[in-house]
Short mmCIF file of C-alpha atoms and ligand atoms in Angstrom, two decimals:
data_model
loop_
_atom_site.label_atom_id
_atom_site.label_comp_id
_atom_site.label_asym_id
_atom_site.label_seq_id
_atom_site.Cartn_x
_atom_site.Cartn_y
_atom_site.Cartn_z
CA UNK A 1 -5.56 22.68 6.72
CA UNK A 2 -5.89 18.76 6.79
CA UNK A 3 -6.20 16.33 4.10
CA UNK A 4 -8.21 13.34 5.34
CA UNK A 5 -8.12 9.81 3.28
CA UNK A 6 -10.88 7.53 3.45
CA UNK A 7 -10.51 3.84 3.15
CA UNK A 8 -13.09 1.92 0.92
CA UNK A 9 -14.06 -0.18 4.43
CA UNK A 10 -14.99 3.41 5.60
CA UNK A 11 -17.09 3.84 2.83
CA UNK A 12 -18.87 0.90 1.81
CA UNK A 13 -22.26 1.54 3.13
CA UNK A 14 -24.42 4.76 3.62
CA UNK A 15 -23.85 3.80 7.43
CA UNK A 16 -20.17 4.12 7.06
CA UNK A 17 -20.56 6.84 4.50
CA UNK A 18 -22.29 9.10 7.45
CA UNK A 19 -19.53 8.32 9.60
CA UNK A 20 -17.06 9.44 7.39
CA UNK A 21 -19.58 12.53 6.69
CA UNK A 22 -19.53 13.39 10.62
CA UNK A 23 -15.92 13.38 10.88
CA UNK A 24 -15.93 15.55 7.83
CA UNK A 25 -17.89 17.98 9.40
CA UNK A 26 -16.80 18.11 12.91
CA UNK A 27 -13.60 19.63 11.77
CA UNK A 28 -13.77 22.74 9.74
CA UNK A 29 -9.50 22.04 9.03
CA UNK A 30 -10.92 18.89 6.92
CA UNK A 31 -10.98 20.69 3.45
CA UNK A 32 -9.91 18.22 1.05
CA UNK A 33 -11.44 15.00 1.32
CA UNK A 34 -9.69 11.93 -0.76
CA UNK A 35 -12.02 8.96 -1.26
CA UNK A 36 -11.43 5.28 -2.03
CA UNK A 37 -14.45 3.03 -4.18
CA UNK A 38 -16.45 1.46 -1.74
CA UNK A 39 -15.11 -1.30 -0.11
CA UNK A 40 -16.39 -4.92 1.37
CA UNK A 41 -19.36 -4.52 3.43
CA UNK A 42 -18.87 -7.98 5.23
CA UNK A 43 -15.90 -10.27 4.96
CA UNK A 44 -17.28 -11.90 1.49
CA UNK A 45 -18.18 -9.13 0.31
CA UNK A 46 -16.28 -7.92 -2.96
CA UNK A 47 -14.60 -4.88 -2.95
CA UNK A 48 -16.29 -2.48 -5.70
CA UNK A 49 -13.06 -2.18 -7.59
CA UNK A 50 -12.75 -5.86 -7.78
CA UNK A 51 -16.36 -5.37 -9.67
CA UNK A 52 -14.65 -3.06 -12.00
CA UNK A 53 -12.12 -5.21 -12.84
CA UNK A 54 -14.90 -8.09 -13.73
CA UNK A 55 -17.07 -5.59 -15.32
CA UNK A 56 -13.33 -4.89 -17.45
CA UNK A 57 -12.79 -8.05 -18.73
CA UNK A 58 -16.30 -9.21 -19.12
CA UNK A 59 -16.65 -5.95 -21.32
CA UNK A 60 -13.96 -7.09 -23.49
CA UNK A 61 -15.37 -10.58 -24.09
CA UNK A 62 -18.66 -10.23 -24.86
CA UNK A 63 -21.60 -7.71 -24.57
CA UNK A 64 -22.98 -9.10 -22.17
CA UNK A 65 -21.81 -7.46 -18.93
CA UNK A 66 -25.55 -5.58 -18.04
CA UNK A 67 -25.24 -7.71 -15.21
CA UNK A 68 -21.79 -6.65 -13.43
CA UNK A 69 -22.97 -3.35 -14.30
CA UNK A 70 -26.24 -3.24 -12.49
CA UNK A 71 -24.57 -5.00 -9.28
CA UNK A 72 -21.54 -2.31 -9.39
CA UNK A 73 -24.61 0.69 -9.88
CA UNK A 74 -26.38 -0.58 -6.70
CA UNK A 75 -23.10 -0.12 -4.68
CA UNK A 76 -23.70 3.78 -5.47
CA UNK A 77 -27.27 3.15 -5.25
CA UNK A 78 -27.94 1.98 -1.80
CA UNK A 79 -25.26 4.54 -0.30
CA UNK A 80 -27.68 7.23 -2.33
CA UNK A 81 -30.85 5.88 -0.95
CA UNK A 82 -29.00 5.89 2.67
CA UNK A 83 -29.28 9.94 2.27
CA UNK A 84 -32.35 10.34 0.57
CA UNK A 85 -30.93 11.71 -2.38
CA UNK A 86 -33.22 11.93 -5.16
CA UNK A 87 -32.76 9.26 -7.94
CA UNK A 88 -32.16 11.45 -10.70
CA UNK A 89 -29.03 13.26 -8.93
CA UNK A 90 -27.55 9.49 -9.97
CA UNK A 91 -28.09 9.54 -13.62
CA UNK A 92 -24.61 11.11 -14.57
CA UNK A 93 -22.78 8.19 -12.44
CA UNK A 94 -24.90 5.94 -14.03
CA UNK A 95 -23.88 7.27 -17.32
CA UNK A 96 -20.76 7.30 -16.55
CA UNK A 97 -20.85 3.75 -15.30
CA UNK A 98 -22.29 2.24 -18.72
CA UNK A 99 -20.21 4.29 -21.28
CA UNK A 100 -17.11 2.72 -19.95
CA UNK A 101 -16.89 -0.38 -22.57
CA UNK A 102 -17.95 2.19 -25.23
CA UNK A 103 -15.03 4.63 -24.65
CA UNK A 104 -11.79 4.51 -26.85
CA UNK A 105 -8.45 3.20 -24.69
CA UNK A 106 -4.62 3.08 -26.74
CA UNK A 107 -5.07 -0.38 -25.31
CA UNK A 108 -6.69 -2.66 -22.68
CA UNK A 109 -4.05 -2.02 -20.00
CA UNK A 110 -5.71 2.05 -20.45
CA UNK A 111 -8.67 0.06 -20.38
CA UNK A 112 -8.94 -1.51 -17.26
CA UNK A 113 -6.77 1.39 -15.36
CA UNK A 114 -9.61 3.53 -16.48
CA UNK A 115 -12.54 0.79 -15.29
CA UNK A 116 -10.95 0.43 -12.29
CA UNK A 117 -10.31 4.38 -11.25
CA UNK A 118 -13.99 4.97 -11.74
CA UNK A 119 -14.57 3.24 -8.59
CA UNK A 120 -13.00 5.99 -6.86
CA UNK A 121 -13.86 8.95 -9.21
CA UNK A 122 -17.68 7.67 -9.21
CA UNK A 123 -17.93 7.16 -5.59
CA UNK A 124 -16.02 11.15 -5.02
CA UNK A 125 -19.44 12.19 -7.48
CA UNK A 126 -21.34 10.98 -5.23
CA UNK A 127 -20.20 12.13 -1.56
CA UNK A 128 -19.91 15.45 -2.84
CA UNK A 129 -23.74 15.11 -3.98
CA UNK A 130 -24.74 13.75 -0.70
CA UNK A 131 -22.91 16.69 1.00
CA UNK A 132 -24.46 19.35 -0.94
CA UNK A 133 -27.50 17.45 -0.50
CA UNK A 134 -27.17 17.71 3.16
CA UNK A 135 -26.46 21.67 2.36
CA UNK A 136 -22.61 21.31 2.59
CA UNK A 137 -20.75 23.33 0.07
CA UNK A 138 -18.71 20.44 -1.20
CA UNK A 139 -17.13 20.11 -4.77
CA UNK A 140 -15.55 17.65 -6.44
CA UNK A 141 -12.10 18.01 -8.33
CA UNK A 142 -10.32 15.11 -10.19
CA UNK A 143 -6.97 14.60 -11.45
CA UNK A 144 -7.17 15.96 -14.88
CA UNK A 145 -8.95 19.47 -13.06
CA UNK A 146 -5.89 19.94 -10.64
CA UNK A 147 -2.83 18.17 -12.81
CA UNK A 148 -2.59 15.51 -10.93
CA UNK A 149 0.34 13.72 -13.78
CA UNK A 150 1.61 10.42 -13.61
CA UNK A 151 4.36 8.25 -15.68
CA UNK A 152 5.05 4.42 -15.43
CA UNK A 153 2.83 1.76 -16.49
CA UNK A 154 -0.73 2.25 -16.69
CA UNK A 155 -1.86 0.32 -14.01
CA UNK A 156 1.21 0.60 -11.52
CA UNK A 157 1.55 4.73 -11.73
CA UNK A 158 4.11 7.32 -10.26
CA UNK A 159 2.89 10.66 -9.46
CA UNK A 160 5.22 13.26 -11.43
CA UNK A 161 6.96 16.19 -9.76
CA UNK A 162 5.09 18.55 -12.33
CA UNK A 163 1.91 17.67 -9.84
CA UNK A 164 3.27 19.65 -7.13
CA UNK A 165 3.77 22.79 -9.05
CA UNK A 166 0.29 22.10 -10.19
CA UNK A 167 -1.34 21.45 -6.89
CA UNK A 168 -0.21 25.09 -6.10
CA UNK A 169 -3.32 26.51 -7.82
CA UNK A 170 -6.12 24.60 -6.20
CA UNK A 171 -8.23 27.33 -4.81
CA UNK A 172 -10.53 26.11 -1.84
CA UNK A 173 -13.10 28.39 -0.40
CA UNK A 174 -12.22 27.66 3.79
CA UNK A 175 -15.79 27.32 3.78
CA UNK A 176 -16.01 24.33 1.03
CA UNK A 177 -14.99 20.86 0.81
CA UNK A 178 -12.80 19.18 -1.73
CA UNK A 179 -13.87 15.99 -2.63
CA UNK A 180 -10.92 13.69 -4.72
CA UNK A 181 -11.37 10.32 -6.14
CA UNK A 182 -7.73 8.51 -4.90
CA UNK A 183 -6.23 5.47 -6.84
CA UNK A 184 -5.74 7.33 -9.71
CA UNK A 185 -4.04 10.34 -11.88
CA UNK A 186 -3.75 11.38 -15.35
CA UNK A 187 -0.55 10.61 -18.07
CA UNK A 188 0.80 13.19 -19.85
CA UNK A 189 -1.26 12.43 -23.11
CA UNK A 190 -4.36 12.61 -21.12
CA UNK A 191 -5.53 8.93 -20.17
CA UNK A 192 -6.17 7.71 -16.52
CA UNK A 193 -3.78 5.70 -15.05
CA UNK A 194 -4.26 3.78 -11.53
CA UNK A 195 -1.39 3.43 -9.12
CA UNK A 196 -1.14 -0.02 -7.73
CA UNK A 197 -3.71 -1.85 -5.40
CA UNK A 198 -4.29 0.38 -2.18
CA UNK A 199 -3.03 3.75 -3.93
CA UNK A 200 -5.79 5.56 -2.54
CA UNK A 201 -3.35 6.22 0.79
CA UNK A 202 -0.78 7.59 -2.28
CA UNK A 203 -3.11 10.27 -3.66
CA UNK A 204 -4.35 11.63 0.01
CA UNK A 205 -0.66 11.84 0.83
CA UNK A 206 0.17 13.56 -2.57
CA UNK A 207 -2.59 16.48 -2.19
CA UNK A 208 -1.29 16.79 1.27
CA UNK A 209 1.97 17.48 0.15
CA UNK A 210 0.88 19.58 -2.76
CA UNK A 211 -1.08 21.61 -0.65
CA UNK A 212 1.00 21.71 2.41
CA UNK A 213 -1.67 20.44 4.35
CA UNK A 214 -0.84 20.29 8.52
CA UNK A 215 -1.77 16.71 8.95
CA UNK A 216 -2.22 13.87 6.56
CA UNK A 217 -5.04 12.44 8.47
CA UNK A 218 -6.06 8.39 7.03
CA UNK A 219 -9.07 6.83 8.26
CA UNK A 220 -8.87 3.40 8.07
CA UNK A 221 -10.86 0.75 9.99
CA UNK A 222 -8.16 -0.09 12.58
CA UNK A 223 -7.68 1.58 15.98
CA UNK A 224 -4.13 2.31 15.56
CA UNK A 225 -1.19 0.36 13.81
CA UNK A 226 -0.28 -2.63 15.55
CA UNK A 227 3.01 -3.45 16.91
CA UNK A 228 2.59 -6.74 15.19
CA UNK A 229 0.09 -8.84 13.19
CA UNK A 230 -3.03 -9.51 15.32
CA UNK A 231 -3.39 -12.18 13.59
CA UNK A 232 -0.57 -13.95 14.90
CA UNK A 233 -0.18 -12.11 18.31
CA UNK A 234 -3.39 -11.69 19.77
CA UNK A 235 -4.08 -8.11 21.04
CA UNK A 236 -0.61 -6.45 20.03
CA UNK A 237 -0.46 -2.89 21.45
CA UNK A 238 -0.87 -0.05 19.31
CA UNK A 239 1.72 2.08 18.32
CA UNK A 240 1.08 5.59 19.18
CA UNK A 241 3.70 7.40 17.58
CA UNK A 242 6.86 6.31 14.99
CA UNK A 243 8.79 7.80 12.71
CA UNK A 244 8.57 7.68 9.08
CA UNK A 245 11.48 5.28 8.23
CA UNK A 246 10.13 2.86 10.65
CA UNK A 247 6.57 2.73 9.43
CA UNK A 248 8.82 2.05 5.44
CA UNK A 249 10.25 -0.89 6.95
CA UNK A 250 7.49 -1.98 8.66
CA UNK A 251 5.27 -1.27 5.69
CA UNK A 252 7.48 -3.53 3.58
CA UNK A 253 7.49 -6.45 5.24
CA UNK A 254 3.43 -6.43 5.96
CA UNK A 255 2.17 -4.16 7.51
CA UNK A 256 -0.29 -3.16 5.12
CA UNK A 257 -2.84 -0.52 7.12
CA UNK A 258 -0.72 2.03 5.18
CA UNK A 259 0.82 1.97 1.95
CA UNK A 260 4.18 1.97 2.04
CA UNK A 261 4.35 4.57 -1.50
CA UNK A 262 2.31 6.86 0.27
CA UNK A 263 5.24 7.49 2.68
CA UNK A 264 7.37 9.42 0.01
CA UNK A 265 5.37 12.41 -0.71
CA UNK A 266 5.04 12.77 3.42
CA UNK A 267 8.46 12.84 3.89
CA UNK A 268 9.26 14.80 0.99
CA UNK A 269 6.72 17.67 2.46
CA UNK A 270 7.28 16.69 5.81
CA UNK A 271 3.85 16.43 6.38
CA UNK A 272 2.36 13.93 9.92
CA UNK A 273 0.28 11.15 9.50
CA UNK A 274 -2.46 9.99 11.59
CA UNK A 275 -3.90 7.11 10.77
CA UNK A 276 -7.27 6.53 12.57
CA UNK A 277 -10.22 4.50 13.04
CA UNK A 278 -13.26 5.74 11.15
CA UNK A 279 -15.19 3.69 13.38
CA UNK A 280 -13.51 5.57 16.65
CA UNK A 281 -12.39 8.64 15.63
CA UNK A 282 -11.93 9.57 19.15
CA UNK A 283 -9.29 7.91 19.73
CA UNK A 284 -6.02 9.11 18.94
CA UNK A 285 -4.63 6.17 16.41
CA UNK A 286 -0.67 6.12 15.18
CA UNK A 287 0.83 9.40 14.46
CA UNK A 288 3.94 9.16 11.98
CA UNK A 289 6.15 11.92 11.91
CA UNK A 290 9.43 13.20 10.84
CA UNK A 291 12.65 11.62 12.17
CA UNK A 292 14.06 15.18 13.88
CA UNK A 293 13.60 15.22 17.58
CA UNK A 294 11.75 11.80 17.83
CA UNK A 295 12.88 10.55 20.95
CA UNK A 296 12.19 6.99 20.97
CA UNK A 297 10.42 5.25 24.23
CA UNK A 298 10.49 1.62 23.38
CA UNK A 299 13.70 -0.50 21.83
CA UNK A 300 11.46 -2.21 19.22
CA UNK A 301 8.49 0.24 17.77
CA UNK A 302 7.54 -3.32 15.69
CA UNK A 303 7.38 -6.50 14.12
CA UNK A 304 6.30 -7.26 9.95
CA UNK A 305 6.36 -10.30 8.97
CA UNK A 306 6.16 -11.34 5.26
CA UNK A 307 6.07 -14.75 3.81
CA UNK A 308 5.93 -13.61 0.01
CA UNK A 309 9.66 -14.34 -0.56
CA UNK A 310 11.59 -17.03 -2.20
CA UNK A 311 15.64 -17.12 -2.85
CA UNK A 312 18.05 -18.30 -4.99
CA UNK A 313 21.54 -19.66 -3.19
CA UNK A 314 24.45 -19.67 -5.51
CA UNK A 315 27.44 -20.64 -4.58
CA UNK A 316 31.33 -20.84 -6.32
CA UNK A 317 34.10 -21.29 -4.72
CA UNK A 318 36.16 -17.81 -4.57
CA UNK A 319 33.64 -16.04 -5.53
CA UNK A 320 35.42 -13.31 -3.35
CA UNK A 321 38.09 -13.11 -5.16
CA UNK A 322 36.94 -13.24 -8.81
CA UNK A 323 35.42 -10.08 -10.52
CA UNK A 324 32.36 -9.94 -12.99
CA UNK A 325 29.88 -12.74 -11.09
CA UNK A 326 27.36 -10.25 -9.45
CA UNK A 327 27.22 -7.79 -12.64
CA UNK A 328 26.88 -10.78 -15.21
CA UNK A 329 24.20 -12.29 -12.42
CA UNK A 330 22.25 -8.70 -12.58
CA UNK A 331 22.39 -8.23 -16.48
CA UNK A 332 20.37 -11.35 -16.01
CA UNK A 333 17.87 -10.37 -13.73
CA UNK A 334 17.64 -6.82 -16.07
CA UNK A 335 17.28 -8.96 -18.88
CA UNK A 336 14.27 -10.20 -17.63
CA UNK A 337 12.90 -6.95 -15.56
CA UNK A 338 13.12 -9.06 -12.53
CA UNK A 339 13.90 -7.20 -9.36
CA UNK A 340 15.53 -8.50 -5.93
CA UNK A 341 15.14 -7.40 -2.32
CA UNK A 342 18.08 -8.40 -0.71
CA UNK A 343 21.37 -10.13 -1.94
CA UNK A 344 23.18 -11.03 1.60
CA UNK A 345 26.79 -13.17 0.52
CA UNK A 346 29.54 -14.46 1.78
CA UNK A 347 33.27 -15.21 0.65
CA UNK A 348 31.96 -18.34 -1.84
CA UNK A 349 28.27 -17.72 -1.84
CA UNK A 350 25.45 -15.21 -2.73
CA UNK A 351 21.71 -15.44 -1.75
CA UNK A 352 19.09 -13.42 -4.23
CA UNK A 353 15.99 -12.53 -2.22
CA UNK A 354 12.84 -11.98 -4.30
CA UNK A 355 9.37 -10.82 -3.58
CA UNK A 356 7.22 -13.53 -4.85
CA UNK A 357 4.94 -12.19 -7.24
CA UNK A 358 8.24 -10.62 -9.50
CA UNK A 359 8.57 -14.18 -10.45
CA UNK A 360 6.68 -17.06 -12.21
CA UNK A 361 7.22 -20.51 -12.60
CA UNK A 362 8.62 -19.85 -16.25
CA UNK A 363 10.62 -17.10 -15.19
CA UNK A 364 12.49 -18.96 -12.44
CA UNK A 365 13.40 -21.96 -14.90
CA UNK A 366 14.90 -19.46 -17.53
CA UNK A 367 16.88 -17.26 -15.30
CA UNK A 368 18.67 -20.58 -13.81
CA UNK A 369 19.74 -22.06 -16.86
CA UNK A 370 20.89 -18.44 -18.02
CA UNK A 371 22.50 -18.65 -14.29
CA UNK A 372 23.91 -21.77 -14.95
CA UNK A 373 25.04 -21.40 -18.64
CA UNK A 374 26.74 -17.92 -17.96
CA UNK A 375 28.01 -18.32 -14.57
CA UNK A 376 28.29 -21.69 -14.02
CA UNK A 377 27.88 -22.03 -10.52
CA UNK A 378 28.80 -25.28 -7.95
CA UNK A 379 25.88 -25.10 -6.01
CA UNK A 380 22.22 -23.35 -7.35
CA UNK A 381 19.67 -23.69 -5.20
CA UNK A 382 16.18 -22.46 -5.25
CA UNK A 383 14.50 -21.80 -2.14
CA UNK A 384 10.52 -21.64 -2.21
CA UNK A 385 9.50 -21.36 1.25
CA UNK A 386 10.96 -18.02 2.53
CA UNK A 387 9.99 -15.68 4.82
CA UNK A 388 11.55 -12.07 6.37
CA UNK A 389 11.01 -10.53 9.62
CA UNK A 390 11.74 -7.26 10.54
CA UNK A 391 12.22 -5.96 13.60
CA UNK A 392 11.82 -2.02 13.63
CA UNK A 393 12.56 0.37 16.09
CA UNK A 394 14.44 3.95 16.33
CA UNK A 395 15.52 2.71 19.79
CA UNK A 396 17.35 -0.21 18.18
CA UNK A 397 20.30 2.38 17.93
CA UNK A 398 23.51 1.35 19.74
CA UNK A 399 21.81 -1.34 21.20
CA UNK A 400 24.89 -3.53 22.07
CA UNK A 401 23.21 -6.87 22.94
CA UNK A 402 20.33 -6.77 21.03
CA UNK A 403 21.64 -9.11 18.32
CA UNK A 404 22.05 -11.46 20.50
CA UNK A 405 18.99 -11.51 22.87
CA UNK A 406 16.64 -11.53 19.87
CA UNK A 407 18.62 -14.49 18.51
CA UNK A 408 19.36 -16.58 21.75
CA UNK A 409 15.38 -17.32 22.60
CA UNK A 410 14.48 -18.24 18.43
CA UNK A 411 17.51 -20.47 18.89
CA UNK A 412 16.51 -21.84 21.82
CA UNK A 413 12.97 -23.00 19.79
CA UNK A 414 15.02 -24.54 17.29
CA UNK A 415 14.33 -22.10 14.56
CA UNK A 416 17.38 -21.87 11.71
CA UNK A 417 18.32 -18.82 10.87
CA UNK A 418 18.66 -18.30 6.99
CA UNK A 419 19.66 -14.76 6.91
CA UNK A 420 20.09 -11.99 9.69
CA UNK A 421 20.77 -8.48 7.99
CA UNK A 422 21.20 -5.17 9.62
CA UNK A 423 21.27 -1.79 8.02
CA UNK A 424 23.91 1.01 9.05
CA UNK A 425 20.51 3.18 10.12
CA UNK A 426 20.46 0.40 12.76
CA UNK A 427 16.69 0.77 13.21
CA UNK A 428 15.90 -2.16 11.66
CA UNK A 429 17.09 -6.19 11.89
CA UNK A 430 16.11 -8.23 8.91
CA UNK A 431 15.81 -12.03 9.98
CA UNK A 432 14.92 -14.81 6.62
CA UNK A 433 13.49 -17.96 8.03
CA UNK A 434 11.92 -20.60 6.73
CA UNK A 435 8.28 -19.94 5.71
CA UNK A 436 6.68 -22.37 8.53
CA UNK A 437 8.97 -20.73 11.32
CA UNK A 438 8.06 -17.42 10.72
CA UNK A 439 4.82 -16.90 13.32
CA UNK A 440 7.07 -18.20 16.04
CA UNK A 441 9.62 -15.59 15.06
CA UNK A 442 7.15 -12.99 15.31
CA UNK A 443 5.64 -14.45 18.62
CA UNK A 444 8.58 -14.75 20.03
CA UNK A 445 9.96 -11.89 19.95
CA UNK A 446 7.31 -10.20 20.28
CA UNK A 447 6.96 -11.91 23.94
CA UNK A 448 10.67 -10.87 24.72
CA UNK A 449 10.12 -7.23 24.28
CA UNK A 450 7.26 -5.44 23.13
CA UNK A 451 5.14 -7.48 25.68
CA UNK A 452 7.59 -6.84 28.69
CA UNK A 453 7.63 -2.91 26.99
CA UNK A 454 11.71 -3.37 27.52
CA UNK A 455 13.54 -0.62 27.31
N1 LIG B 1 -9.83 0.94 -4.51
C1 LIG B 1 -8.45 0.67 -4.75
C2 LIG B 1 -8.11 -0.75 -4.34
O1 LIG B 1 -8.98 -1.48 -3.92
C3 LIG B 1 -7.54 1.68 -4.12
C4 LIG B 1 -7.72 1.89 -2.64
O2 LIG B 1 -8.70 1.42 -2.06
O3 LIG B 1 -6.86 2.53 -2.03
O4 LIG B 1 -6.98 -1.14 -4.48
#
């Protein structure tokens, strides 16, 4: 049995929608079917979450949000009308739809989780309407039907282990679909709860998991996953086939055709990926798979860039040798519920690498003078412009040289090194650069080995 995962650019219009509805179909393995809310249409577009999140907050300020309401109805409308399904098969949705600002939340946080999951869970309504429509025994099943529980915040989720034992008692005819709103589950005390932006991929991979599905199969609207940004490289070659750990690393660092949470329920079940092209399904996309057996065929698999990172440098002189600075340095950080990425030092100095959007202006000024008050560093330093590149690749493994000849040609371009990291898994090299030398990085390197397909 597969689970298949359907991105909202794969379902944004009743074009796409039939698409998604042939691949569906051509596979009778394609039981349970995990949608996203319908995405952008063309690139200014707006996603129809982002609609819900409008329709959220307008909701709250006035009552005057018929508007945002109507526009987010026509989304589901004009995929409807695409399949000739009769108007008044919409009625629930748009039921649904308008009793959202008139529902109770424990707060607004509840409140917009649960505005913004009904992209998804209205949008799964409505495919399995079409396919029963089209005389496809299709059903839809939402989190609070299967136990689909989740903990943490209520807009930045974590699936709870009670879901698996849960998931064990979905029944599905072989001859029936499953249709499942992603993005979302339910708390413990009954309330939706989103996971964060993209978490579609994380509730596909969590069903498959839970049901012990053969294949995770993701349809995106991408041919494969590139061995870098084609945005900066121009026709990068695809990656066939990587492991799991290398699609993490790559994942964090940009890569974003996959979500990098979604990863931890595959591995946990040991279930493949495939992510595909909705618009090609044909052709055979990235498969991601368990690390036992993979032989590698390339040194480096790929290259993430990621320019969402500032540091702070603090340095004291014998910092080595005195006991106490890094703990009093993290009580900080705890303090303030700020977490760090990386934290490379040396025998006088420390670098703290943070993902940008931990941080705000405010934030920054406070934890410095706590730095500077507790700890009383000789040299603080706050570094804006940072970015990381990593270099992934299971055949990085007792590769002797390759330090060096990744170094020696960014040298030779004048590019300063900030930071060069490298895990004991050796299959990854983390290089911090300054924010405007980061394309060349990628580029570069890029040139020097995936391009020549080195070995
Ligand atoms: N619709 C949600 C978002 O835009 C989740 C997803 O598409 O995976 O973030």
């Amino acid at each position: 049995m597969k689970v298949v995962k359907f991105g909202g650019s794969s379902l944004a219009s009743g074009n796409s929608v039939d698409k998604a509805l042939s691949i569906i179909n051509a596979d009778p393995e394609r039981r349970v079917v995990v949608v996203s809310a319908p995405g952008k249409r063309t690139e200014d577009d707006i996603k129809v979450t982002d609609l819900m999140i409008t329709y959220a907050y307008m909701s709250l300020r006035s009552n005057n949000y018929q508007d945002i309401a109507t526009r987010i109805f026509k989304r589901y409308e004009l995929i409807a009308q695409y399949f000739e399904l009769p108007e008044a098969e919409l009625e629930d949705i748009k039921q649904l739809l308008l009793t959202l600002p008139k529902l109770s939340y424990p707060n607004n946080d509840y409140r917009m989780a649960t505005f913004k999951a009904h992209g998804e869970r209205l949008n799964a309504i409505l495919i399995a309407k079409i396919l029963n429509h089209q005389g496809i025994k299709a059903r839809f099943l939402e989190p609070k039907d299967v136990g689909l529980i989740v903990t943490g915040t209520s807009n930045n989720a974590e699936v709870n282990p009670e879901t698996y034992v849960n998931l064990k008692r979905i029944k599905a005819a072989k001859d029936e679909k499953i249709i499942f709103p992603g993005f979302y589950g339910i708390t413990p005390s009954g309330h939706i709860a989103t996971f964060s932006r993209g978490g579609s991929d994380i509730t596909g991979a969590i069903l498959a998991r839970g049901l012990n599905a053969d294949l995770y199969e993701n349809f995106t609207d991408v041919d494969a996953i590139f061995s870098a940004n084609p945005h900066i490289v121009d026709q990068p070659k695809p990656i066939k086939r990587m492991t799991y750990q290398e699609m993490r690393e790559l994942s964090y660092a940009g890569f974003s055709v996959f979500h990098d949470e979604a990863l931890i329920p595959a591995i946990q079940g040991e279930i493949p990926v495939n992510v595909k092209n909705t618009n090609a399904p044909e052709k055979p996309g990235t498969m991601i798979v368990p690390e036992d057996g993979f032989i590698p065929k390339h040194t480096i698999t790929g290259i993430a860039g990621g320019k969402n990172f500032a540091a702070l440098y603090l340095r004291k002189y014998m910092l080595n040798k005195g006991a106490g600075f890094t703990l009093k340095l993290m009580e900080i950080l705890q303090k303030h519920h700020v977490s760090y990425e990386h934290m490379p030092s040396g025998i006088d100095d420390i670098t703290i690498i943070f993902k940008k959007d931990v941080l705000t202006d405010q934030l920054i000024d406070v934890i410095c003078n706590e730095i500077q008050t507790s700890l009383n560093p000789d040299q603080m330093q706050w570094i804006d412009d940072y970015a990381i590149t990593m270099v992934v690749g299971e055949g990085m493994k007792d590769k002797l040289t390759l330090c060096a000849s990744l170094l020696y040609p960014l040298g030779k371009k004048n590019i300063s090194i900030q930071m060069i990291n490298q895990g004991a898994s050796q299959i990854s090299i983390m290089i911090g650069t300054r924010r405007q030398d980061e394309e060349v990085v990628i580029k570069t390197i890029y040139d020097n080995f995936i391009a020549q397909d080195k070995i």
